[in-house]
mmCIF file of C-alpha atoms in Angstrom:
data_model
loop_
_atom_site.group_PDB
_atom_site.id
_atom_site.type_symbol
_atom_site.label_atom_id
_atom_site.label_comp_id
_atom_site.label_asym_id
_atom_site.label_seq_id
_atom_site.Cartn_x
_atom_site.Cartn_y
_atom_site.Cartn_z
ATOM 1 C CA MET A 224 36.597 12.565 34.310
ATOM 2 C CA PRO A 225 34.662 15.963 33.516
ATOM 3 C CA SER A 226 36.119 19.482 32.820
ATOM 4 C CA TRP A 227 36.417 22.349 35.499
ATOM 5 C CA LEU A 228 34.661 25.156 35.091
ATOM 6 C CA LYS A 229 34.782 28.438 37.449
ATOM 7 C CA ALA A 230 32.128 30.719 38.980
ATOM 8 C CA VAL A 231 33.395 34.198 40.233
ATOM 9 C CA LEU A 232 31.221 35.673 42.977
ATOM 10 C CA ASN A 233 31.553 38.621 44.984
ATOM 11 C CA VAL A 234 29.924 37.369 48.294
ATOM 12 C CA ASP A 235 28.820 40.368 50.643
ATOM 13 C CA ASP A 236 31.105 42.654 49.097
ATOM 14 C CA ASP A 237 33.901 40.505 50.502
ATOM 15 C CA GLY A 238 35.698 40.467 47.228
ATOM 16 C CA ASP A 239 35.626 38.202 44.166
ATOM 17 C CA LYS A 240 35.991 34.595 45.086
ATOM 18 C CA GLU A 241 36.398 31.673 42.805
ATOM 19 C CA PHE A 242 34.445 28.492 42.693
ATOM 20 C CA ALA A 243 35.572 25.590 40.712
ATOM 21 C CA PHE A 244 32.607 23.229 39.949
ATOM 22 C CA LEU A 245 31.700 20.467 37.273
ATOM 23 C CA ASP A 246 28.502 20.320 35.424
ATOM 24 C CA SER A 247 26.721 17.343 33.361
ATOM 25 C CA GLY A 248 25.106 20.091 31.303
ATOM 26 C CA SER A 249 21.615 20.024 30.218
ATOM 27 C CA PRO A 250 19.648 16.912 29.594
ATOM 28 C CA GLY A 251 17.540 18.666 26.712
ATOM 29 C CA GLY A 252 14.287 20.544 27.308
ATOM 30 C CA ASP A 253 13.058 23.032 30.135
ATOM 31 C CA ALA A 254 11.879 20.459 32.313
ATOM 32 C CA TYR A 255 14.588 18.909 33.788
ATOM 33 C CA LYS A 256 15.777 18.772 37.484
ATOM 34 C CA THR A 257 18.953 19.556 39.118
ATOM 35 C CA LEU A 258 21.164 18.346 41.902
ATOM 36 C CA ALA A 259 23.831 20.291 43.334
ATOM 37 C CA PHE A 260 26.395 18.202 45.191
ATOM 38 C CA VAL A 261 28.766 19.586 47.905
ATOM 39 C CA HIS A 262 31.578 17.365 48.726
ATOM 40 C CA GLY A 263 33.091 16.094 52.119
ATOM 41 C CA HIS A 264 36.240 16.003 53.871
ATOM 42 C CA THR A 265 39.635 15.376 51.483
ATOM 43 C CA TYR A 266 37.536 14.039 48.542
ATOM 44 C CA HIS A 267 36.298 16.878 46.294
ATOM 45 C CA SER A 268 33.854 17.186 43.624
ATOM 46 C CA ASN A 269 35.535 14.733 41.277
ATOM 47 C CA VAL A 270 34.440 12.061 43.655
ATOM 48 C CA PHE A 271 30.845 12.343 41.921
ATOM 49 C CA SER A 272 32.152 12.025 38.374
ATOM 50 C CA ARG A 273 30.577 8.704 37.488
ATOM 51 C CA LEU A 274 27.241 10.216 37.943
ATOM 52 C CA PHE A 275 27.748 13.032 35.198
ATOM 53 C CA PRO A 276 27.435 10.787 31.953
ATOM 54 C CA LEU A 277 24.575 8.897 33.156
ATOM 55 C CA ALA A 278 22.187 12.241 34.239
ATOM 56 C CA ALA A 279 20.540 12.597 31.174
ATOM 57 C CA ASN A 280 19.211 9.137 31.229
ATOM 58 C CA TYR A 281 17.151 10.401 34.259
ATOM 59 C CA ASN A 282 16.047 13.656 33.037
ATOM 60 C CA LEU A 283 18.733 15.033 35.673
ATOM 61 C CA ARG A 284 21.597 17.704 35.494
ATOM 62 C CA ILE A 285 24.353 17.357 37.891
ATOM 63 C CA ILE A 286 26.579 20.405 39.290
ATOM 64 C CA ALA A 287 29.137 19.511 42.023
ATOM 65 C CA VAL A 288 31.036 22.577 43.619
ATOM 66 C CA ASN A 289 34.292 22.767 45.333
ATOM 67 C CA ARG A 290 34.047 24.136 48.932
ATOM 68 C CA ARG A 291 36.340 27.085 49.409
ATOM 69 C CA ASP A 292 40.126 25.982 50.639
ATOM 70 C CA TYR A 293 39.630 23.016 48.132
ATOM 71 C CA VAL A 294 41.623 22.898 44.505
ATOM 72 C CA GLY A 295 40.333 25.491 42.070
ATOM 73 C CA SER A 296 38.212 27.297 44.510
ATOM 74 C CA SER A 297 39.437 30.206 46.542
ATOM 75 C CA PRO A 298 41.827 29.524 49.505
ATOM 76 C CA PHE A 299 40.650 31.008 52.719
ATOM 77 C CA SER A 300 42.516 34.106 53.870
ATOM 78 C CA GLN A 301 44.550 34.310 56.810
ATOM 79 C CA THR A 302 41.933 36.524 58.653
ATOM 80 C CA GLU A 303 39.362 33.659 57.730
ATOM 81 C CA LEU A 304 41.434 30.924 59.001
ATOM 82 C CA ASP A 305 42.055 33.162 62.227
ATOM 83 C CA ASP A 306 38.100 33.254 62.571
ATOM 84 C CA LEU A 307 37.665 29.466 62.204
ATOM 85 C CA HIS A 308 40.442 28.564 64.619
ATOM 86 C CA CYS A 309 39.424 30.789 67.271
ATOM 87 C CA ASP A 310 37.463 30.270 70.643
ATOM 88 C CA ASP A 311 34.739 33.106 70.064
ATOM 89 C CA VAL A 312 31.559 31.470 69.279
ATOM 90 C CA ASP A 313 30.283 34.835 67.630
ATOM 91 C CA ARG A 314 33.118 35.052 65.502
ATOM 92 C CA LEU A 315 32.834 31.217 64.281
ATOM 93 C CA LYS A 316 29.076 31.671 63.628
ATOM 94 C CA ALA A 317 29.962 34.610 61.306
ATOM 95 C CA PHE A 318 32.545 32.317 59.708
ATOM 96 C CA MET A 319 30.091 29.684 58.996
ATOM 97 C CA ARG A 320 27.219 32.163 57.736
ATOM 98 C CA MET A 321 29.878 33.290 55.003
ATOM 99 C CA ARG A 322 30.155 29.442 54.024
ATOM 100 C CA GLY A 323 26.311 29.453 53.703
ATOM 101 C CA LEU A 324 25.839 32.462 52.156
ATOM 102 C CA GLU A 325 28.375 31.527 49.474
ATOM 103 C CA ILE A 326 26.407 28.005 48.936
ATOM 104 C CA ALA A 327 23.093 30.556 48.143
ATOM 105 C CA ALA A 328 25.334 32.753 45.977
ATOM 106 C CA PHE A 329 26.801 29.930 43.980
ATOM 107 C CA LEU A 330 23.008 28.391 43.609
ATOM 108 C CA VAL A 331 21.480 31.702 42.496
ATOM 109 C CA TRP A 332 24.652 32.235 40.032
ATOM 110 C CA ALA A 333 24.144 28.714 38.883
ATOM 111 C CA ILE A 334 20.360 29.221 38.066
ATOM 112 C CA ARG A 335 20.685 32.232 36.334
ATOM 113 C CA GLU A 336 24.031 31.574 34.278
ATOM 114 C CA LEU A 337 23.176 28.011 33.802
ATOM 115 C CA GLU A 338 19.549 28.765 33.172
ATOM 116 C CA LEU A 339 18.157 26.102 35.627
ATOM 117 C CA PRO A 340 14.198 25.232 35.511
ATOM 118 C CA LEU A 341 12.202 26.262 38.090
ATOM 119 C CA LYS A 342 9.766 24.157 40.324
ATOM 120 C CA ASP A 343 6.946 22.478 38.465
ATOM 121 C CA GLU A 344 3.422 23.157 38.911
ATOM 122 C CA THR A 345 3.184 20.373 41.602
ATOM 123 C CA GLY A 346 5.869 22.193 43.821
ATOM 124 C CA ARG A 347 8.455 19.449 42.691
ATOM 125 C CA PRO A 348 11.927 20.947 43.045
ATOM 126 C CA GLY A 349 13.671 22.278 40.006
ATOM 127 C CA LEU A 350 16.654 22.176 42.180
ATOM 128 C CA SER A 351 17.841 19.881 45.352
ATOM 129 C CA LEU A 352 21.032 20.557 47.359
ATOM 130 C CA ILE A 353 22.937 17.537 48.522
ATOM 131 C CA GLY A 354 25.451 17.644 51.054
ATOM 132 C CA TRP A 355 27.765 14.579 51.549
ATOM 133 C CA SER A 356 29.585 13.663 54.531
ATOM 134 C CA LEU A 357 31.241 16.714 56.140
ATOM 135 C CA GLY A 358 30.171 18.728 53.240
ATOM 136 C CA ASN A 359 26.924 18.844 55.130
ATOM 137 C CA ILE A 360 28.701 21.570 57.610
ATOM 138 C CA THR A 361 28.173 24.003 54.812
ATOM 139 C CA THR A 362 24.976 23.026 53.589
ATOM 140 C CA MET A 363 23.470 23.207 57.015
ATOM 141 C CA ALA A 364 24.783 26.619 57.070
ATOM 142 C CA PHE A 365 23.070 27.857 54.005
ATOM 143 C CA LEU A 366 19.884 27.027 55.679
ATOM 144 C CA CYS A 367 20.632 27.992 58.989
ATOM 145 C CA TYR A 368 21.721 31.556 58.157
ATOM 146 C CA ALA A 369 19.169 31.715 55.397
ATOM 147 C CA ALA A 370 17.347 34.643 57.345
ATOM 148 C CA THR A 371 20.176 36.987 57.173
ATOM 149 C CA TYR A 372 20.533 36.742 53.513
ATOM 150 C CA PRO A 373 19.723 39.490 51.065
ATOM 151 C CA PRO A 374 15.909 39.151 50.091
ATOM 152 C CA GLU A 375 16.528 38.663 46.502
ATOM 153 C CA VAL A 376 18.572 35.594 46.861
ATOM 154 C CA ILE A 377 15.863 33.953 48.910
ATOM 155 C CA GLN A 378 13.377 35.440 46.316
ATOM 156 C CA THR A 379 15.080 33.476 43.760
ATOM 157 C CA LEU A 380 15.881 30.302 45.796
ATOM 158 C CA GLU A 381 12.181 30.065 46.701
ATOM 159 C CA LYS A 382 11.164 29.457 43.099
ATOM 160 C CA TYR A 383 13.571 26.947 42.267
ATOM 161 C CA LEU A 384 14.988 24.934 45.409
ATOM 162 C CA GLY A 385 12.862 22.311 46.999
ATOM 163 C CA GLY A 386 15.003 19.864 48.911
ATOM 164 C CA LEU A 387 17.848 19.627 51.260
ATOM 165 C CA TYR A 388 19.569 16.211 51.520
ATOM 166 C CA ILE A 389 21.868 15.523 54.488
ATOM 167 C CA TYR A 390 23.579 12.541 53.252
ATOM 168 C CA ASP A 391 25.885 10.262 55.460
ATOM 169 C CA PHE A 392 26.774 12.864 57.923
ATOM 170 C CA ALA A 393 28.435 12.108 61.419
ATOM 171 C CA TYR A 394 27.284 12.924 64.537
ATOM 172 C CA ASN A 395 29.882 15.713 65.453
ATOM 173 C CA GLY A 396 28.997 17.558 62.336
ATOM 174 C CA MET A 397 25.362 18.356 63.903
ATOM 175 C CA GLY A 398 27.026 19.295 67.306
ATOM 176 C CA TYR A 399 26.571 16.220 69.225
ATOM 177 C CA GLU A 400 29.134 15.076 71.728
ATOM 178 C CA SER A 401 31.241 12.019 71.441
ATOM 179 C CA PRO A 402 29.926 8.865 73.095
ATOM 180 C CA PRO A 403 32.237 6.894 75.595
ATOM 181 C CA GLY A 404 34.729 4.993 73.822
ATOM 182 C CA ALA A 405 34.485 6.699 70.446
ATOM 183 C CA TYR A 406 37.174 6.057 68.056
ATOM 184 C CA HIS A 407 38.342 7.926 64.900
ATOM 185 C CA PRO A 408 41.662 7.632 62.965
ATOM 186 C CA LEU A 409 41.829 11.631 62.892
ATOM 187 C CA THR A 410 41.568 12.040 66.496
ATOM 188 C CA SER A 411 43.008 9.057 68.086
ATOM 189 C CA THR A 412 46.368 9.362 70.062
ATOM 190 C CA LYS A 413 46.688 5.420 69.236
ATOM 191 C CA VAL A 414 47.369 6.292 65.798
ATOM 192 C CA HIS A 415 50.793 7.459 64.726
ATOM 193 C CA SER A 416 50.793 10.524 62.152
ATOM 194 C CA LYS A 417 52.555 8.661 59.556
ATOM 195 C CA ASP A 418 49.800 5.940 59.469
ATOM 196 C CA THR A 419 46.874 8.163 59.557
ATOM 197 C CA PRO A 420 46.358 8.746 55.619
ATOM 198 C CA THR A 421 46.173 4.674 55.246
ATOM 199 C CA ILE A 422 43.749 4.265 58.598
ATOM 200 C CA PHE A 423 41.794 6.732 57.622
ATOM 201 C CA HIS A 424 41.043 5.743 54.047
ATOM 202 C CA ASP A 425 40.412 2.060 55.561
ATOM 203 C CA PHE A 426 38.147 3.676 57.862
ATOM 204 C CA ILE A 427 35.674 5.356 55.689
ATOM 205 C CA TRP A 428 35.988 2.659 52.558
ATOM 206 C CA THR A 429 35.108 -0.402 54.502
ATOM 207 C CA TYR A 430 31.558 -1.860 53.888
ATOM 208 C CA TYR A 431 30.934 -2.505 57.837
ATOM 209 C CA GLN A 432 28.690 -5.849 58.918
ATOM 210 C CA HIS A 433 27.815 -4.456 61.911
ATOM 211 C CA PRO A 434 26.723 -7.189 64.063
ATOM 212 C CA SER A 435 22.885 -5.476 64.672
ATOM 213 C CA LEU A 436 21.424 -2.136 64.053
ATOM 214 C CA GLU A 437 17.785 -3.027 65.101
ATOM 215 C CA GLU A 438 18.230 -1.866 68.817
ATOM 216 C CA ARG A 439 20.476 1.245 67.769
ATOM 217 C CA LYS A 440 23.189 0.433 70.174
ATOM 218 C CA LEU A 441 26.691 1.655 70.238
ATOM 219 C CA SER A 442 27.928 -1.513 71.408
ATOM 220 C CA ASP A 443 26.838 -3.169 68.119
ATOM 221 C CA LEU A 444 28.628 -1.054 66.060
ATOM 222 C CA HIS A 445 32.313 -1.906 64.723
ATOM 223 C CA MET A 446 34.257 1.668 65.370
ATOM 224 C CA LYS A 447 37.226 0.064 63.407
ATOM 225 C CA PRO A 448 37.037 -2.080 60.049
ATOM 226 C CA PRO A 449 37.237 -5.600 61.049
ATOM 227 C CA GLU A 450 39.738 -7.574 59.319
ATOM 228 C CA GLY A 451 38.358 -9.152 55.983
ATOM 229 C CA ASP A 452 35.764 -6.876 55.409
ATOM 230 C CA GLU A 453 35.130 -5.731 52.003
ATOM 231 C CA HIS A 454 36.090 -2.094 51.145
ATOM 232 C CA THR A 455 36.545 0.116 48.058
ATOM 233 C CA LYS A 456 39.826 1.541 48.129
ATOM 234 C CA SER A 457 42.166 -1.166 46.539
ATOM 235 C CA PHE A 458 40.121 -1.153 43.474
ATOM 236 C CA PHE A 459 41.101 2.383 42.174
ATOM 237 C CA SER A 460 44.385 3.266 41.265
ATOM 238 C CA PRO A 461 46.715 5.638 42.781
ATOM 239 C CA GLU A 462 45.976 8.089 39.728
ATOM 240 C CA GLU A 463 42.379 7.858 40.059
ATOM 241 C CA LEU A 464 42.669 8.523 43.995
ATOM 242 C CA ALA A 465 44.549 11.401 43.235
ATOM 243 C CA ALA A 466 42.140 12.892 40.583
ATOM 244 C CA CYS A 467 39.375 13.510 43.276
ATOM 245 C CA THR A 468 41.304 14.015 46.615
ATOM 246 C CA ASP A 469 43.038 17.188 47.938
ATOM 247 C CA LYS A 470 44.670 16.840 51.369
ATOM 248 C CA THR A 471 45.896 20.450 51.827
ATOM 249 C CA PRO A 472 42.291 21.371 53.597
ATOM 250 C CA ALA A 473 42.958 18.563 56.262
ATOM 251 C CA ASN A 474 45.389 20.474 58.634
ATOM 252 C CA ARG A 475 44.678 23.878 57.297
ATOM 253 C CA SER A 476 41.046 24.420 57.936
ATOM 254 C CA GLU A 477 38.742 21.257 58.294
ATOM 255 C CA ILE A 478 40.851 20.176 61.574
ATOM 256 C CA GLN A 479 38.525 22.562 63.384
ATOM 257 C CA PHE A 480 35.513 20.240 62.574
ATOM 258 C CA TYR A 481 37.044 17.043 64.234
ATOM 259 C CA PRO A 482 35.307 16.028 67.288
ATOM 260 C CA THR A 483 38.298 16.865 69.425
ATOM 261 C CA HIS A 484 37.680 20.661 68.966
ATOM 262 C CA LYS A 485 35.150 21.938 71.321
ATOM 263 C CA ALA A 486 34.838 25.377 70.257
ATOM 264 C CA ILE A 487 32.750 25.134 67.356
ATOM 265 C CA THR A 488 30.181 22.293 68.719
ATOM 266 C CA PRO A 489 27.726 24.725 69.767
ATOM 267 C CA VAL A 490 27.666 26.530 66.604
ATOM 268 C CA LEU A 491 27.258 23.074 64.782
ATOM 269 C CA ARG A 492 24.298 22.352 67.315
ATOM 270 C CA ASP A 493 22.439 25.451 66.364
ATOM 271 C CA GLN A 494 22.968 24.688 62.757
ATOM 272 C CA PHE A 495 21.221 21.442 63.273
ATOM 273 C CA LYS A 496 18.685 22.923 65.121
ATOM 274 C CA ASN A 497 18.206 25.542 62.461
ATOM 275 C CA THR A 498 17.886 23.386 59.683
ATOM 276 C CA VAL A 499 15.017 21.350 61.321
ATOM 277 C CA LEU A 500 13.168 23.686 63.606
ATOM 278 C CA LEU A 501 11.494 26.807 62.284
ATOM 279 C CA ASP A 502 10.721 30.134 64.171
ATOM 280 C CA SER A 503 9.309 33.381 63.292
ATOM 281 C CA HIS A 504 12.613 34.600 61.366
ATOM 282 C CA CYS A 505 12.832 31.538 59.328
ATOM 283 C CA THR A 506 12.782 31.517 55.586
ATOM 284 C CA LEU A 507 12.422 28.447 52.955
ATOM 285 C CA SER A 508 10.192 27.067 55.741
ATOM 286 C CA HIS A 509 8.808 24.298 53.417
ATOM 287 C CA LEU A 510 12.088 22.749 52.079
ATOM 288 C CA ASN A 511 12.282 19.239 52.625
ATOM 289 C CA VAL A 512 14.876 18.143 54.703
ATOM 290 C CA ARG A 513 16.047 14.584 54.075
ATOM 291 C CA PHE A 514 18.679 12.689 56.288
ATOM 292 C CA LEU A 515 20.005 9.539 54.414
ATOM 293 C CA ALA A 516 22.504 7.075 55.574
ATOM 294 C CA CYS A 517 23.933 3.804 54.426
ATOM 295 C CA THR A 518 23.671 0.597 56.670
ATOM 296 C CA ALA A 519 26.921 -0.470 55.972
ATOM 297 C CA THR A 520 28.688 2.932 56.450
ATOM 298 C CA ILE A 521 30.985 4.380 59.491
ATOM 299 C CA TRP A 522 29.941 3.953 62.767
ATOM 300 C CA THR A 523 30.133 7.868 63.476
ATOM 301 C CA ILE A 524 27.071 8.459 60.688
ATOM 302 C CA LEU A 525 25.133 5.496 62.177
ATOM 303 C CA TRP A 526 25.265 7.204 65.601
ATOM 304 C CA GLY A 527 24.586 10.333 64.156
ATOM 305 C CA MET A 528 21.428 9.346 62.295
ATOM 306 C CA TRP A 529 20.126 7.717 65.316
ATOM 307 C CA VAL A 530 20.590 10.612 68.078
ATOM 308 C CA ALA A 531 19.410 13.048 65.563
ATOM 309 C CA GLU A 532 16.322 11.099 64.764
ATOM 310 C CA GLU A 533 15.858 10.510 68.296
ATOM 311 C CA GLU A 534 16.041 14.276 68.649
ATOM 312 C CA VAL A 535 13.536 15.088 65.951
ATOM 313 C CA ASN A 536 10.909 12.559 67.186
ATOM 314 C CA GLN A 537 11.223 14.381 70.806
ATOM 315 C CA TRP A 538 10.526 17.639 69.214
ATOM 316 C CA LYS A 539 7.383 16.329 67.413
ATOM 317 C CA VAL A 540 6.008 15.021 70.434
ATOM 318 C CA LYS A 541 6.512 18.652 72.296
ATOM 319 C CA GLY A 542 4.647 20.019 68.955
ATOM 320 C CA GLU A 543 7.567 21.987 68.000
ATOM 321 C CA SER A 544 7.373 23.795 64.493
ATOM 322 C CA MET A 545 9.877 22.289 62.026
ATOM 323 C CA ARG A 546 10.391 21.896 58.048
ATOM 324 C CA PRO A 547 9.336 18.794 56.307
ATOM 325 C CA VAL A 548 11.642 15.981 57.814
ATOM 326 C CA THR A 549 12.524 12.480 57.072
ATOM 327 C CA PHE A 550 15.110 9.868 57.746
ATOM 328 C CA GLU A 551 15.956 7.101 55.141
ATOM 329 C CA TRP A 552 18.383 4.050 54.560
ATOM 330 C CA ALA A 553 20.195 2.687 51.842
ATOM 331 C CA ASN A 554 20.909 -0.989 53.027
ATOM 332 C CA GLY A 555 23.971 -2.943 52.461
ATOM 333 C CA GLU A 556 25.731 0.403 51.152
ATOM 334 C CA ASN A 557 28.792 2.016 52.395
ATOM 335 C CA HIS A 558 29.972 5.559 52.687
ATOM 336 C CA PHE A 559 30.869 5.742 49.060
ATOM 337 C CA VAL A 560 28.997 3.200 47.285
ATOM 338 C CA SER A 561 26.237 5.272 46.403
ATOM 339 C CA ILE A 562 28.540 8.197 45.515
ATOM 340 C CA LEU A 563 29.981 5.811 42.742
ATOM 341 C CA LEU A 564 33.248 4.822 44.336
ATOM 342 C CA SER A 565 32.111 1.063 44.917
ATOM 343 C CA PRO A 566 34.139 -2.205 44.076
ATOM 344 C CA ALA A 567 33.747 -4.294 41.386
ATOM 345 C CA LEU A 568 31.791 -6.858 43.648
ATOM 346 C CA PRO A 569 28.505 -7.216 45.262
ATOM 347 C CA SER A 570 27.869 -5.051 48.203
ATOM 348 C CA PRO A 571 26.775 -6.970 51.197
ATOM 349 C CA GLN A 572 23.155 -7.262 51.806
ATOM 350 C CA SER A 573 22.271 -4.611 49.353
ATOM 351 C CA ASP A 574 18.638 -3.858 48.608
ATOM 352 C CA PHE A 575 19.922 -2.194 45.189
ATOM 353 C CA LYS A 576 20.339 -5.849 43.638
ATOM 354 C CA THR A 577 23.606 -4.861 41.642
ATOM 355 C CA LYS A 578 26.517 -6.846 40.979
ATOM 356 C CA PHE A 579 29.010 -4.805 39.206
ATOM 357 C CA HIS A 580 30.541 -1.035 40.047
ATOM 358 C CA TYR A 581 29.006 0.769 37.188
ATOM 359 C CA ASP A 582 25.401 -0.325 38.252
ATOM 360 C CA HIS A 583 25.786 1.736 41.441
ATOM 361 C CA PRO A 584 25.816 5.014 40.026
ATOM 362 C CA ILE A 585 22.550 4.051 38.142
ATOM 363 C CA GLU A 586 21.002 2.982 41.228
ATOM 364 C CA PHE A 587 22.096 6.273 43.091
ATOM 365 C CA LEU A 588 20.318 8.206 40.537
ATOM 366 C CA LYS A 589 17.050 6.164 40.308
ATOM 367 C CA ARG A 590 16.888 6.709 44.475
ATOM 368 C CA PHE A 591 16.952 10.375 43.831
ATOM 369 C CA SER A 592 14.954 10.650 40.563
ATOM 370 C CA ILE A 593 12.285 8.203 41.205
ATOM 371 C CA ARG A 594 12.271 7.251 44.967
ATOM 372 C CA HIS A 595 12.340 10.938 45.940
ATOM 373 C CA ASN A 596 10.063 12.024 43.177
ATOM 374 C CA ILE A 597 12.513 14.478 42.022
ATOM 375 C CA SER A 598 12.635 13.499 37.922
ATOM 376 C CA GLY A 599 9.714 14.748 35.551
#
């Protein structure tokens, strides 16, 4: 595992806040590209650790920051928690704006302190921001509220930041309502609390062999892991899992983002819309927004990808002004496989042509450095 580093930031004159992060280091020279990762629910930045020793092979630098309330980063104050758990939309928006500004401030700090390279002469990004799973709530907040940030923050980011990747993100994180019959172990009344951790892990680690994806019907998706489907959890020791998980935020701060908590839904809807759509107040208008999802992932993510793409296509038909947006798929991969926690066995129907788990981080980096035209 790479060693933890720390950034101390005073964001919006709100006092010093600490942010734990991991850094693969410069691959050498000044023409490399940087990927900045923001982790999801329960699994913090160590979940990306297998990327780090491989990054230099692809002329990449990888940085992964722990969100507030996760190990090594400053916990939320009681005032912040009160804002998060209230039903007042304006207070919730203010809370999310601060989370987005923290991401912006961290990126600017990293650009300056780590001396990250600029965009190149063709406009290819010197820096790309990648949200994974629930981490996309924070990265979307970053872009949603960017017009309210200090001008010097935006001026710096415009010289470096070229892409935002929304990677394997569930429908509720974009403010969509749950479809009829929706199931999630964190909100199901049929799951006993003592069984929740085990059932949740099985839920997110499984390689789902969904019956069909072509017609984009909810009835064609497995909402629960079918017995016998391959999954990744059993291939990691308790020590390895402990090294990349932090269970404290689940009930302390992140429960507000579960589908059963309706107060924040309109806030998340605004974040999704303002990530894609442009208005007269928008900044970073040329930022490429790429939605990425895996075909063997959780149903909540597939459903989210479908409804988001449908809505974006409707906006295009109406002639709405929007950032450059694409939707892309990793065939046969699950929620973790491209993020390096794949098992030592082939992934079903994979288009990556890999056989062992050490190949998956390589293919993941190829996806970002070659297919998405990030590397020099």
